Amino acid sequence: MTASEAPRPVLVVDFGAQYAQLIARRVREAGVYSEIVSHEASADEIQQKNPVAIVLSGGPSSVYEEGSPSLSPGILDLGVPVFGICYGFQVMARELGGEVGKTGLREYGATAASVKPDAGPLFAGQPSGQTTWMSHGDQVQSAPPGFEVLASTEATTVAAFGSPEKKMYGVQWHPEVKHSEHGQAVLENFLHEIAGLSNDWNSGSVIAAQVDAISAQVGDSRVICGLSGGVDSAVAAALVHKAVGDQLVCVFVDHGLLRQGEREQVEKDFVAATGVRLVTVDAEAQFLEALAGVSDPETKRKIIGREFIRTFEQAAADVVAEALDGGGEVKFLVQGTLYPDIVESGGGSGTAVIKSHHNVGGLPDDLEFELVEPLRTLFKDEVRAIGRELGLPEEIVGRHPFPGPGLGIRIIGEVTKERLDTLRAADAIVRAEITQAGLDPEIWQCPVVLLADVRSVGVQGDGRTYGHPIVLRPVSSEDAMTADWTRLPYDVLARISNRITNEVAEVNRVVLDVTSKPPGTIEWE
């Protein structure tokens, strides 16, 4: 594959599984490009994507119930290697002439599976006994004609089957979850040994392909990018800059709602690492004036979004005017859209949607720019890998997700300069202590919330105080769709609490939010 060619994908057919994105990520971890498609895709639509293999995901339904998701006719006749997982395993069995039914025996969670001797390439290099992760009430009662049963459990006679001739295999368990101890090996054996795919899809190949694609799309035109300071917009900008150099101008709006040191990170570290042309707009006074007296969280979001649009539009107009005076035309806008954004919005058809809560803060549809979206096929961990490959500072690449409205939605109550300074100081302590303890890789993000409308009694300096509580919200997640609170070590929590209450004058109490998502969201507002 040359750098300018799009890789042929492994298609993950989604039957409504909670793990469809995880399957796609595991395929990519094996060095093979993957995409997710709906189970409603026809054989013609699948064929047009020119897949190198197909993976059928799990799902919550029963294959024999009326209205349950099915595989479009003809897909299993395309001559492409196929791997079925859980519900997808049962769909494949039924489509190919096997039997699926409810036996009254169910398996959930860790389950011991026995792999038969000489089970073939799917289980090559693995032990005959292994722990798998099951979640099913139905079972494949007989394998399709011409398929060999490869594994079983105490309750499931047909827990895996395969046909070397057809290059079709499947397992009843979920190899994509880490609870299946040899799950990734099973998946990689299918991809590399059965489908014959190489493991050459990596951050280096993505960069080369995107540089070629961006250069072809942009040509000699100028490009504008709204930098937020986050990893998505930073990596997108770095990729575009690598492709077109000074044709790119980045606009960074400092709305006064940033965390401590973030403006400096963008203006110094990012510019030093990339050499990008940067225009900074200092709009703190404008935003604070617009937010004065407002406590309702949704109203705050709308105000911040509105003011951002106004500020960016003016900055964009200035950049366009400068470009025209210099004999150029600004035709393109860089957007840091990721693959989960496309999948979760029901997209993937190529239609570009500027999202209101990502990167450039919700730009209106009438902005007359074509979109450049170099990250739209990538997951967050892949974006971080590309950022490191491009030489971006770890402070930017490893940055925890941060909401577009910034600290404005981490202050419960009216947003003022004094309250922002208080929250910034507490947040900086939390981030420093988490980093010092080496806990950054374990945490998806750790919102720090100021309960500005709450006063709590405290004792500081032998006197009673009425300070604000600070809430710590450390969470662990893979995609932010679900999350659990992170069990930070007690000594780290103690240091954080002691430092905040000693160093931040307006705070006399630190509390820990131990709510999972669901029911609680990650952010408080």
Short mmCIF file of C-alpha atoms in Angstrom, two decimals:
data_model
loop_
_atom_site.label_atom_id
_atom_site.label_comp_id
_atom_site.label_asym_id
_atom_site.label_seq_id
_atom_site.Cartn_x
_atom_site.Cartn_y
_atom_site.Cartn_z
CA MET A 1 0.00 0.00 0.00
CA THR A 2 1.39 3.41 -0.95
CA ALA A 3 1.00 6.37 1.36
CA SER A 4 -1.78 7.94 -0.73
CA GLU A 5 -3.90 4.79 -0.90
CA ALA A 6 -6.65 4.17 1.64
CA PRO A 7 -6.13 0.86 3.44
CA ARG A 8 -8.63 -1.91 2.78
CA PRO A 9 -10.54 -2.38 6.04
CA VAL A 10 -11.56 -5.20 8.27
CA LEU A 11 -15.27 -4.45 8.66
CA VAL A 12 -16.83 -4.90 12.09
CA VAL A 13 -20.55 -5.53 11.57
CA ASP A 14 -22.36 -4.01 14.55
CA PHE A 15 -25.39 -5.96 15.84
CA GLY A 16 -26.02 -3.46 18.63
CA ALA A 17 -23.08 -4.57 20.74
CA GLN A 18 -21.71 -2.45 23.55
CA TYR A 19 -18.28 -3.66 22.45
CA ALA A 20 -18.36 -2.92 18.69
CA GLN A 21 -15.92 -0.02 19.05
CA LEU A 22 -13.72 -2.12 21.31
CA ILE A 23 -13.56 -4.88 18.66
CA ALA A 24 -12.51 -2.32 16.06
CA ARG A 25 -9.80 -1.03 18.40
CA ARG A 26 -8.50 -4.53 19.12
CA VAL A 27 -8.21 -5.15 15.37
CA ARG A 28 -6.18 -1.98 15.03
CA GLU A 29 -4.00 -3.01 17.97
CA ALA A 30 -3.14 -6.04 15.85
CA GLY A 31 -1.79 -3.65 13.18
CA VAL A 32 -4.79 -3.94 10.84
CA TYR A 33 -7.11 -1.10 9.83
CA SER A 34 -10.78 -1.53 10.78
CA GLU A 35 -14.11 0.23 10.33
CA ILE A 36 -17.55 -0.29 11.86
CA VAL A 37 -20.66 -0.81 9.71
CA SER A 38 -24.29 -1.41 10.60
CA HIS A 39 -25.81 -4.89 10.32
CA GLU A 40 -28.28 -3.26 7.93
CA ALA A 41 -25.55 -2.78 5.30
CA SER A 42 -26.27 -4.78 2.15
CA ALA A 43 -23.85 -7.18 0.49
CA ASP A 44 -23.30 -4.60 -2.27
CA GLU A 45 -22.48 -1.89 0.29
CA ILE A 46 -20.08 -4.23 2.05
CA GLN A 47 -18.43 -5.21 -1.22
CA GLN A 48 -17.99 -1.57 -2.24
CA LYS A 49 -15.82 -1.07 0.85
CA ASN A 50 -13.52 -3.83 -0.47
CA PRO A 51 -12.95 -5.48 2.94
CA VAL A 52 -10.07 -7.82 3.63
CA ALA A 53 -12.08 -9.58 6.37
CA ILE A 54 -15.35 -9.28 8.28
CA VAL A 55 -15.96 -9.55 12.03
CA LEU A 56 -19.52 -10.06 13.27
CA SER A 57 -20.02 -8.41 16.67
CA GLY A 58 -22.04 -9.50 19.66
CA GLY A 59 -25.48 -8.12 20.45
CA PRO A 60 -28.27 -8.25 23.04
CA SER A 61 -30.92 -10.03 20.94
CA SER A 62 -31.85 -13.66 20.23
CA VAL A 63 -31.23 -14.67 16.63
CA TYR A 64 -34.49 -16.61 16.34
CA GLU A 65 -36.77 -13.86 17.68
CA GLU A 66 -38.85 -11.88 15.21
CA GLY A 67 -37.30 -8.52 14.41
CA SER A 68 -33.87 -9.41 15.75
CA PRO A 69 -30.87 -8.03 13.81
CA SER A 70 -29.80 -10.23 10.93
CA LEU A 71 -27.05 -10.30 8.35
CA SER A 72 -27.99 -9.07 4.89
CA PRO A 73 -28.20 -11.88 2.31
CA GLY A 74 -25.08 -12.55 0.31
CA ILE A 75 -22.51 -11.20 2.74
CA LEU A 76 -21.27 -14.66 3.68
CA ASP A 77 -20.93 -15.45 -0.04
CA LEU A 78 -18.45 -12.65 -0.78
CA GLY A 79 -15.46 -14.96 -0.36
CA VAL A 80 -14.06 -12.83 2.49
CA PRO A 81 -12.74 -14.40 5.73
CA VAL A 82 -15.34 -14.04 8.49
CA PHE A 83 -15.06 -14.20 12.28
CA GLY A 84 -18.18 -14.32 14.48
CA ILE A 85 -18.31 -13.22 18.13
CA CYS A 86 -21.13 -14.18 20.54
CA TYR A 87 -24.35 -13.05 18.77
CA GLY A 88 -22.37 -12.79 15.52
CA PHE A 89 -21.22 -16.37 16.07
CA GLN A 90 -24.85 -17.47 16.38
CA VAL A 91 -25.93 -15.44 13.33
CA MET A 92 -23.22 -17.09 11.26
CA ALA A 93 -24.17 -20.55 12.53
CA ARG A 94 -27.83 -20.03 11.66
CA GLU A 95 -27.13 -18.49 8.22
CA LEU A 96 -24.85 -21.39 7.27
CA GLY A 97 -27.22 -24.18 8.33
CA GLY A 98 -26.38 -24.75 11.99
CA GLU A 99 -28.87 -24.72 14.86
CA VAL A 100 -29.27 -22.07 17.55
CA GLY A 101 -31.67 -22.34 20.47
CA LYS A 102 -32.33 -21.75 24.14
CA THR A 103 -31.30 -24.76 26.22
CA GLY A 104 -31.91 -23.18 29.61
CA LEU A 105 -28.16 -23.09 30.27
CA ARG A 106 -26.66 -19.63 30.48
CA GLU A 107 -23.11 -18.39 30.91
CA TYR A 108 -22.12 -14.96 32.19
CA GLY A 109 -18.69 -13.74 33.18
CA ALA A 110 -15.51 -15.79 33.55
CA THR A 111 -16.00 -19.26 32.04
CA ALA A 112 -13.50 -22.09 31.54
CA ALA A 113 -13.28 -23.25 27.92
CA SER A 114 -11.63 -26.43 26.63
CA VAL A 115 -9.94 -26.18 23.25
CA LYS A 116 -9.84 -29.45 21.34
CA PRO A 117 -6.48 -30.98 20.33
CA ASP A 118 -5.37 -29.94 16.85
CA ALA A 119 -7.97 -27.15 16.83
CA GLY A 120 -6.14 -25.44 13.99
CA PRO A 121 -4.84 -21.93 13.39
CA LEU A 122 -7.42 -20.04 15.46
CA PHE A 123 -5.99 -21.44 18.70
CA ALA A 124 -2.37 -21.94 17.61
CA GLY A 125 0.08 -21.32 20.44
CA GLN A 126 -2.61 -21.30 23.13
CA PRO A 127 -3.31 -23.70 26.00
CA SER A 128 -6.11 -26.22 25.75
CA GLY A 129 -7.75 -24.77 28.85
CA GLN A 130 -8.37 -21.03 29.04
CA THR A 131 -10.57 -18.52 30.82
CA THR A 132 -13.06 -16.78 28.57
CA TRP A 133 -15.67 -14.06 29.16
CA MET A 134 -19.18 -15.20 28.30
CA SER A 135 -22.51 -13.35 28.10
CA HIS A 136 -25.22 -15.51 26.51
CA GLY A 137 -28.48 -17.30 27.16
CA ASP A 138 -28.77 -18.91 23.69
CA GLN A 139 -26.41 -21.49 22.28
CA VAL A 140 -25.21 -22.92 19.01
CA GLN A 141 -26.57 -26.45 19.33
CA SER A 142 -24.96 -27.79 16.17
CA ALA A 143 -22.25 -26.36 13.94
CA PRO A 144 -23.02 -25.69 10.25
CA PRO A 145 -22.27 -28.48 7.75
CA GLY A 146 -18.56 -28.62 6.95
CA PHE A 147 -17.57 -26.80 10.16
CA GLU A 148 -15.55 -28.42 12.92
CA VAL A 149 -16.29 -27.82 16.60
CA LEU A 150 -13.09 -26.36 18.08
CA ALA A 151 -13.93 -25.64 21.73
CA SER A 152 -16.55 -26.27 24.38
CA THR A 153 -17.45 -25.36 27.96
CA GLU A 154 -19.27 -27.24 30.67
CA ALA A 155 -22.60 -25.75 29.53
CA THR A 156 -21.91 -25.12 25.83
CA THR A 157 -21.02 -27.99 23.53
CA VAL A 158 -20.29 -25.74 20.56
CA ALA A 159 -18.30 -22.81 21.97
CA ALA A 160 -16.17 -22.34 18.84
CA PHE A 161 -16.17 -23.67 15.32
CA GLY A 162 -14.32 -23.15 12.07
CA SER A 163 -13.85 -24.09 8.44
CA PRO A 164 -10.32 -23.75 7.02
CA GLU A 165 -11.72 -24.14 3.50
CA LYS A 166 -14.18 -21.24 3.87
CA LYS A 167 -11.89 -19.23 6.18
CA MET A 168 -14.84 -18.77 8.51
CA TYR A 169 -14.50 -19.09 12.28
CA GLY A 170 -16.36 -18.03 15.39
CA VAL A 171 -16.40 -18.15 19.18
CA GLN A 172 -19.23 -17.86 21.68
CA TRP A 173 -17.18 -15.73 24.09
CA HIS A 174 -15.90 -12.16 23.84
CA PRO A 175 -12.22 -12.23 22.83
CA GLU A 176 -12.11 -8.43 22.65
CA VAL A 177 -12.40 -7.94 26.43
CA LYS A 178 -9.32 -8.34 28.58
CA HIS A 179 -11.14 -10.81 30.86
CA SER A 180 -10.69 -13.40 28.06
CA GLU A 181 -7.08 -14.23 28.85
CA HIS A 182 -6.12 -15.31 25.30
CA GLY A 183 -8.72 -13.21 23.51
CA GLN A 184 -6.31 -10.96 21.62
CA ALA A 185 -4.31 -13.98 20.52
CA VAL A 186 -7.49 -15.56 19.11
CA LEU A 187 -8.31 -12.38 17.22
CA GLU A 188 -4.76 -11.97 15.92
CA ASN A 189 -4.65 -15.59 14.78
CA PHE A 190 -7.78 -14.98 12.73
CA LEU A 191 -6.37 -11.79 11.21
CA HIS A 192 -2.81 -12.90 10.54
CA GLU A 193 -2.90 -16.69 10.20
CA ILE A 194 -6.35 -17.28 8.71
CA ALA A 195 -7.06 -14.06 6.77
CA GLY A 196 -3.36 -13.63 5.95
CA LEU A 197 -3.23 -9.94 6.87
CA SER A 198 0.01 -8.16 7.71
CA ASN A 199 0.42 -5.95 10.78
CA ASP A 200 1.67 -2.84 8.97
CA TRP A 201 -1.05 -0.33 9.94
CA ASN A 202 0.54 1.98 12.52
CA SER A 203 1.00 5.63 13.40
CA GLY A 204 3.80 6.03 10.87
CA SER A 205 1.71 4.72 7.99
CA VAL A 206 -1.25 6.89 9.08
CA ILE A 207 0.90 10.03 9.09
CA ALA A 208 2.27 9.33 5.61
CA ALA A 209 -1.19 8.62 4.19
CA GLN A 210 -2.75 11.70 5.81
CA VAL A 211 0.03 14.04 4.68
CA ASP A 212 -0.54 12.91 1.09
CA ALA A 213 -4.33 13.19 1.42
CA ILE A 214 -4.21 16.66 3.01
CA SER A 215 -1.77 17.94 0.40
CA ALA A 216 -4.02 16.68 -2.39
CA GLN A 217 -7.15 18.19 -0.81
CA VAL A 218 -5.73 21.61 0.06
CA GLY A 219 -3.43 22.26 -2.88
CA ASP A 220 -2.16 25.86 -2.74
CA SER A 221 -5.03 27.24 -0.63
CA ARG A 222 -4.81 28.59 2.89
CA VAL A 223 -6.14 26.65 5.91
CA ILE A 224 -7.43 27.83 9.30
CA CYS A 225 -7.63 25.79 12.50
CA GLY A 226 -9.23 26.59 15.83
CA LEU A 227 -6.85 25.33 18.52
CA SER A 228 -8.38 24.46 21.89
CA GLY A 229 -5.20 23.28 23.60
CA GLY A 230 -6.55 19.73 23.64
CA VAL A 231 -4.95 16.71 22.04
CA ASP A 232 -7.41 16.35 19.14
CA SER A 233 -7.08 19.85 17.70
CA ALA A 234 -3.33 19.90 18.43
CA VAL A 235 -2.63 16.64 16.55
CA ALA A 236 -4.95 17.61 13.69
CA ALA A 237 -3.14 20.94 13.35
CA ALA A 238 0.29 19.28 13.52
CA LEU A 239 -0.68 16.84 10.75
CA VAL A 240 -1.98 19.60 8.51
CA HIS A 241 1.09 21.72 9.19
CA LYS A 242 3.34 18.81 8.24
CA ALA A 243 1.46 18.59 4.94
CA VAL A 244 1.09 22.27 3.96
CA GLY A 245 3.41 24.26 6.25
CA ASP A 246 2.73 28.01 6.44
CA GLN A 247 -0.48 27.69 4.45
CA LEU A 248 -1.99 26.85 7.87
CA VAL A 249 -2.89 29.52 10.43
CA CYS A 250 -4.08 28.43 13.88
CA VAL A 251 -6.40 30.59 15.97
CA PHE A 252 -6.36 30.15 19.75
CA VAL A 253 -9.17 31.84 21.67
CA ASP A 254 -8.27 32.46 25.32
CA HIS A 255 -11.72 32.86 26.85
CA GLY A 256 -10.36 33.06 30.39
CA LEU A 257 -11.87 29.68 31.27
CA LEU A 258 -8.67 27.68 30.76
CA ARG A 259 -6.68 25.82 33.37
CA GLN A 260 -3.38 27.09 34.73
CA GLY A 261 -0.59 27.07 32.15
CA GLU A 262 -2.69 26.02 29.17
CA ARG A 263 -2.26 29.24 27.20
CA GLU A 264 1.49 28.99 27.66
CA GLN A 265 1.43 25.36 26.51
CA VAL A 266 -0.17 26.38 23.23
CA GLU A 267 1.76 29.60 22.65
CA LYS A 268 5.18 28.23 23.56
CA ASP A 269 5.37 24.44 23.63
CA PHE A 270 3.07 23.68 20.69
CA VAL A 271 4.49 26.43 18.50
CA ALA A 272 8.05 25.40 19.36
CA ALA A 273 7.33 21.76 18.50
CA THR A 274 5.57 22.45 15.20
CA GLY A 275 6.58 25.91 13.98
CA VAL A 276 2.93 26.64 13.24
CA ARG A 277 1.66 30.19 12.67
CA LEU A 278 -0.51 31.09 15.67
CA VAL A 279 -2.94 33.94 16.30
CA THR A 280 -4.05 34.31 19.94
CA VAL A 281 -7.23 36.18 20.79
CA ASP A 282 -7.45 37.43 24.38
CA ALA A 283 -11.20 37.41 25.05
CA GLU A 284 -11.37 36.92 28.83
CA ALA A 285 -13.08 40.25 29.56
CA GLN A 286 -15.67 39.62 26.83
CA PHE A 287 -16.60 36.19 28.20
CA LEU A 288 -16.71 37.26 31.85
CA GLU A 289 -18.97 40.18 31.02
CA ALA A 290 -21.34 37.89 29.11
CA LEU A 291 -21.40 35.36 31.99
CA ALA A 292 -21.96 37.91 34.78
CA GLY A 293 -24.87 36.97 37.02
CA VAL A 294 -25.53 33.63 35.26
CA SER A 295 -25.67 30.41 37.31
CA ASP A 296 -27.80 28.06 35.19
CA PRO A 297 -25.43 25.50 33.59
CA GLU A 298 -27.22 25.24 30.24
CA THR A 299 -27.39 29.02 29.92
CA LYS A 300 -23.67 29.22 30.67
CA ARG A 301 -22.94 26.67 27.95
CA LYS A 302 -24.98 28.60 25.39
CA ILE A 303 -23.32 31.89 26.29
CA ILE A 304 -19.83 30.40 26.06
CA GLY A 305 -20.65 28.78 22.73
CA ARG A 306 -22.16 31.99 21.35
CA GLU A 307 -19.23 34.15 22.42
CA PHE A 308 -16.76 31.64 21.04
CA ILE A 309 -18.48 31.69 17.66
CA ARG A 310 -18.39 35.49 17.56
CA THR A 311 -14.73 35.58 18.54
CA PHE A 312 -13.65 32.89 16.12
CA GLU A 313 -15.65 34.42 13.26
CA GLN A 314 -13.90 37.75 13.75
CA ALA A 315 -10.50 36.07 13.97
CA ALA A 316 -11.28 34.01 10.86
CA ALA A 317 -12.33 37.17 9.01
CA ASP A 318 -9.04 38.83 9.97
CA VAL A 319 -7.07 35.82 8.74
CA VAL A 320 -9.05 35.76 5.49
CA ALA A 321 -8.45 39.49 4.96
CA GLU A 322 -4.72 39.06 5.56
CA ALA A 323 -4.60 36.12 3.16
CA LEU A 324 -6.39 38.06 0.43
CA ASP A 325 -3.98 40.98 0.79
CA GLY A 326 -1.15 38.51 0.43
CA GLY A 327 -2.61 36.89 -2.65
CA GLY A 328 -4.18 33.80 -1.15
CA GLU A 329 -7.56 32.37 -0.26
CA VAL A 330 -8.60 30.63 2.95
CA LYS A 331 -10.77 27.73 1.78
CA PHE A 332 -10.34 25.07 4.46
CA LEU A 333 -11.09 24.61 8.15
CA VAL A 334 -9.32 21.93 10.20
CA GLN A 335 -11.58 19.94 12.52
CA GLY A 336 -10.36 17.39 15.09
CA THR A 337 -13.25 14.95 14.59
CA LEU A 338 -12.47 11.42 15.81
CA TYR A 339 -13.86 8.09 14.64
CA PRO A 340 -16.11 7.62 17.73
CA ASP A 341 -17.68 11.01 16.91
CA ILE A 342 -18.60 9.67 13.47
CA VAL A 343 -19.88 6.32 14.73
CA GLU A 344 -21.88 7.70 17.66
CA SER A 345 -23.56 10.34 15.50
CA GLY A 346 -24.67 7.68 13.04
CA GLY A 347 -22.28 9.04 10.44
CA GLY A 348 -19.54 7.39 8.46
CA SER A 349 -21.11 8.19 5.10
CA GLY A 350 -18.67 11.00 4.47
CA THR A 351 -21.06 13.78 5.49
CA ALA A 352 -19.20 16.31 7.61
CA VAL A 353 -20.96 17.67 10.69
CA ILE A 354 -19.30 20.39 12.76
CA LYS A 355 -19.97 19.32 16.33
CA SER A 356 -20.97 21.96 18.84
CA HIS A 357 -18.89 20.56 21.70
CA HIS A 358 -15.60 19.71 20.01
CA ASN A 359 -12.45 21.68 19.38
CA VAL A 360 -13.70 24.83 17.69
CA GLY A 361 -16.70 25.22 19.95
CA GLY A 362 -19.68 24.90 17.64
CA LEU A 363 -19.11 26.84 14.45
CA PRO A 364 -22.20 27.76 12.43
CA ASP A 365 -23.10 25.95 9.23
CA ASP A 366 -22.80 29.12 7.14
CA LEU A 367 -19.05 29.41 7.60
CA GLU A 368 -17.87 28.97 4.03
CA PHE A 369 -14.98 26.58 4.55
CA GLU A 370 -14.42 23.03 3.40
CA LEU A 371 -13.51 20.68 6.24
CA VAL A 372 -10.16 18.98 6.66
CA GLU A 373 -10.60 16.12 9.15
CA PRO A 374 -7.34 14.15 9.33
CA LEU A 375 -8.37 12.23 12.48
CA ARG A 376 -11.86 11.10 11.46
CA THR A 377 -10.82 7.43 11.14
CA LEU A 378 -8.91 7.32 14.44
CA PHE A 379 -9.56 6.49 18.09
CA LYS A 380 -8.21 8.66 20.92
CA ASP A 381 -5.30 6.35 21.78
CA GLU A 382 -4.24 6.33 18.11
CA VAL A 383 -4.37 10.13 18.02
CA ARG A 384 -2.06 10.25 21.04
CA ALA A 385 0.37 7.84 19.33
CA ILE A 386 0.43 10.02 16.21
CA GLY A 387 1.01 13.13 18.32
CA ARG A 388 4.03 11.51 19.92
CA GLU A 389 5.30 10.42 16.49
CA LEU A 390 5.00 14.04 15.34
CA GLY A 391 7.05 15.22 18.32
CA LEU A 392 4.34 17.05 20.25
CA PRO A 393 5.04 17.71 23.94
CA GLU A 394 3.76 15.02 26.31
CA GLU A 395 1.92 17.74 28.28
CA ILE A 396 -0.33 18.16 25.23
CA VAL A 397 -0.42 14.59 23.90
CA GLY A 398 -1.18 13.05 27.30
CA ARG A 399 -3.62 15.77 28.32
CA HIS A 400 -6.83 14.53 29.91
CA PRO A 401 -10.05 15.44 28.06
CA PHE A 402 -11.27 18.94 28.89
CA PRO A 403 -14.73 20.33 28.07
CA GLY A 404 -15.12 23.03 25.43
CA PRO A 405 -16.77 25.46 27.90
CA GLY A 406 -13.74 25.00 30.14
CA LEU A 407 -13.84 25.83 33.83
CA GLY A 408 -17.11 27.66 33.27
CA ILE A 409 -19.01 24.41 33.80
CA ARG A 410 -16.81 23.30 36.70
CA ILE A 411 -17.96 26.23 38.82
CA ILE A 412 -21.35 25.50 40.36
CA GLY A 413 -22.78 28.99 40.39
CA GLU A 414 -21.86 32.30 38.79
CA VAL A 415 -18.52 32.48 36.97
CA THR A 416 -16.26 35.29 38.20
CA LYS A 417 -12.57 36.08 37.86
CA GLU A 418 -12.01 35.37 41.56
CA ARG A 419 -13.77 32.00 41.43
CA LEU A 420 -11.87 31.02 38.29
CA ASP A 421 -8.57 31.85 40.01
CA THR A 422 -9.59 29.72 43.03
CA LEU A 423 -10.54 26.77 40.86
CA ARG A 424 -7.42 27.12 38.71
CA ALA A 425 -5.20 26.96 41.80
CA ALA A 426 -6.96 23.85 43.16
CA ASP A 427 -6.97 22.15 39.75
CA ALA A 428 -3.24 22.77 39.30
CA ILE A 429 -2.52 21.07 42.63
CA VAL A 430 -4.62 18.03 41.72
CA ARG A 431 -2.96 17.64 38.32
CA ALA A 432 0.52 18.04 39.78
CA GLU A 433 -0.04 15.44 42.51
CA ILE A 434 -1.60 12.91 40.10
CA THR A 435 1.32 13.33 37.72
CA GLN A 436 3.87 13.14 40.56
CA ALA A 437 2.29 9.84 41.69
CA GLY A 438 2.50 8.43 38.14
CA LEU A 439 -1.28 7.99 37.96
CA ASP A 440 -2.00 9.82 34.69
CA PRO A 441 -2.21 6.62 32.59
CA GLU A 442 -4.80 5.14 34.98
CA ILE A 443 -7.18 8.08 34.81
CA TRP A 444 -9.37 9.13 31.87
CA GLN A 445 -9.80 12.55 33.42
CA CYS A 446 -10.19 14.21 36.82
CA PRO A 447 -12.57 17.14 36.81
CA VAL A 448 -12.07 19.45 39.79
CA VAL A 449 -15.30 21.22 40.72
CA LEU A 450 -15.79 24.38 42.80
CA LEU A 451 -19.07 24.51 44.71
CA ALA A 452 -19.18 28.28 44.54
CA ASP A 453 -22.75 28.56 45.82
CA VAL A 454 -21.97 26.44 48.88
CA ARG A 455 -20.19 27.54 52.05
CA SER A 456 -18.94 25.04 54.61
CA VAL A 457 -17.71 25.66 58.15
CA GLY A 458 -14.05 25.04 58.79
CA VAL A 459 -11.30 25.72 61.32
CA GLN A 460 -8.13 27.31 59.94
CA GLY A 461 -5.57 29.25 61.94
CA ASP A 462 -7.46 28.70 65.22
CA GLY A 463 -10.49 30.44 63.76
CA ARG A 464 -13.76 29.49 62.13
CA THR A 465 -13.91 29.87 58.37
CA TYR A 466 -16.68 29.73 55.79
CA GLY A 467 -14.98 28.46 52.66
CA HIS A 468 -16.00 26.69 49.49
CA PRO A 469 -15.83 22.90 49.05
CA ILE A 470 -13.79 21.45 46.20
CA VAL A 471 -14.95 18.17 44.61
CA LEU A 472 -12.52 15.68 43.05
CA ARG A 473 -14.01 13.56 40.25
CA PRO A 474 -11.33 11.08 39.08
CA VAL A 475 -12.77 8.59 36.56
CA SER A 476 -11.47 5.65 34.56
CA SER A 477 -12.90 4.87 31.14
CA GLU A 478 -12.02 3.71 27.64
CA ASP A 479 -14.42 5.91 25.70
CA ALA A 480 -16.28 8.13 28.23
CA MET A 481 -19.61 6.48 27.32
CA THR A 482 -19.37 4.63 30.64
CA ALA A 483 -16.98 5.32 33.49
CA ASP A 484 -16.13 4.30 37.03
CA TRP A 485 -14.55 6.41 39.73
CA THR A 486 -10.82 5.85 40.06
CA ARG A 487 -9.59 4.42 43.37
CA LEU A 488 -6.79 6.89 44.03
CA PRO A 489 -4.36 5.87 46.79
CA TYR A 490 -5.24 7.35 50.16
CA ASP A 491 -1.83 8.99 50.54
CA VAL A 492 -2.32 10.82 47.22
CA LEU A 493 -5.78 11.98 48.28
CA ALA A 494 -4.37 13.15 51.61
CA ARG A 495 -1.63 15.20 49.94
CA ILE A 496 -4.14 16.76 47.53
CA SER A 497 -6.51 17.68 50.36
CA ASN A 498 -3.75 19.08 52.58
CA ARG A 499 -2.26 21.18 49.80
CA ILE A 500 -5.58 22.61 48.61
CA THR A 501 -6.79 23.57 52.07
CA ASN A 502 -3.37 25.04 52.95
CA GLU A 503 -2.59 26.81 49.68
CA VAL A 504 -5.99 27.90 48.28
CA ALA A 505 -7.36 30.58 50.58
CA GLU A 506 -11.06 30.30 49.70
CA VAL A 507 -11.28 26.49 50.16
CA ASN A 508 -11.62 24.68 53.49
CA ARG A 509 -13.00 21.30 52.45
CA VAL A 510 -12.13 18.67 49.79
CA VAL A 511 -14.57 15.87 48.93
CA LEU A 512 -14.39 12.86 46.59
CA ASP A 513 -17.12 11.96 44.08
CA VAL A 514 -17.49 8.15 44.01
CA THR A 515 -20.36 7.93 41.50
CA SER A 516 -20.05 5.78 38.38
CA LYS A 517 -21.44 6.69 34.93
CA PRO A 518 -24.28 5.85 34.75
CA PRO A 519 -25.99 7.12 36.85
CA GLY A 520 -23.79 10.21 37.16
CA THR A 521 -22.19 12.05 34.25
CA ILE A 522 -18.45 12.74 34.29
CA GLU A 523 -18.89 16.52 34.45
CA TRP A 524 -21.15 18.03 37.11
CA GLU A 525 -22.80 20.52 34.75
#
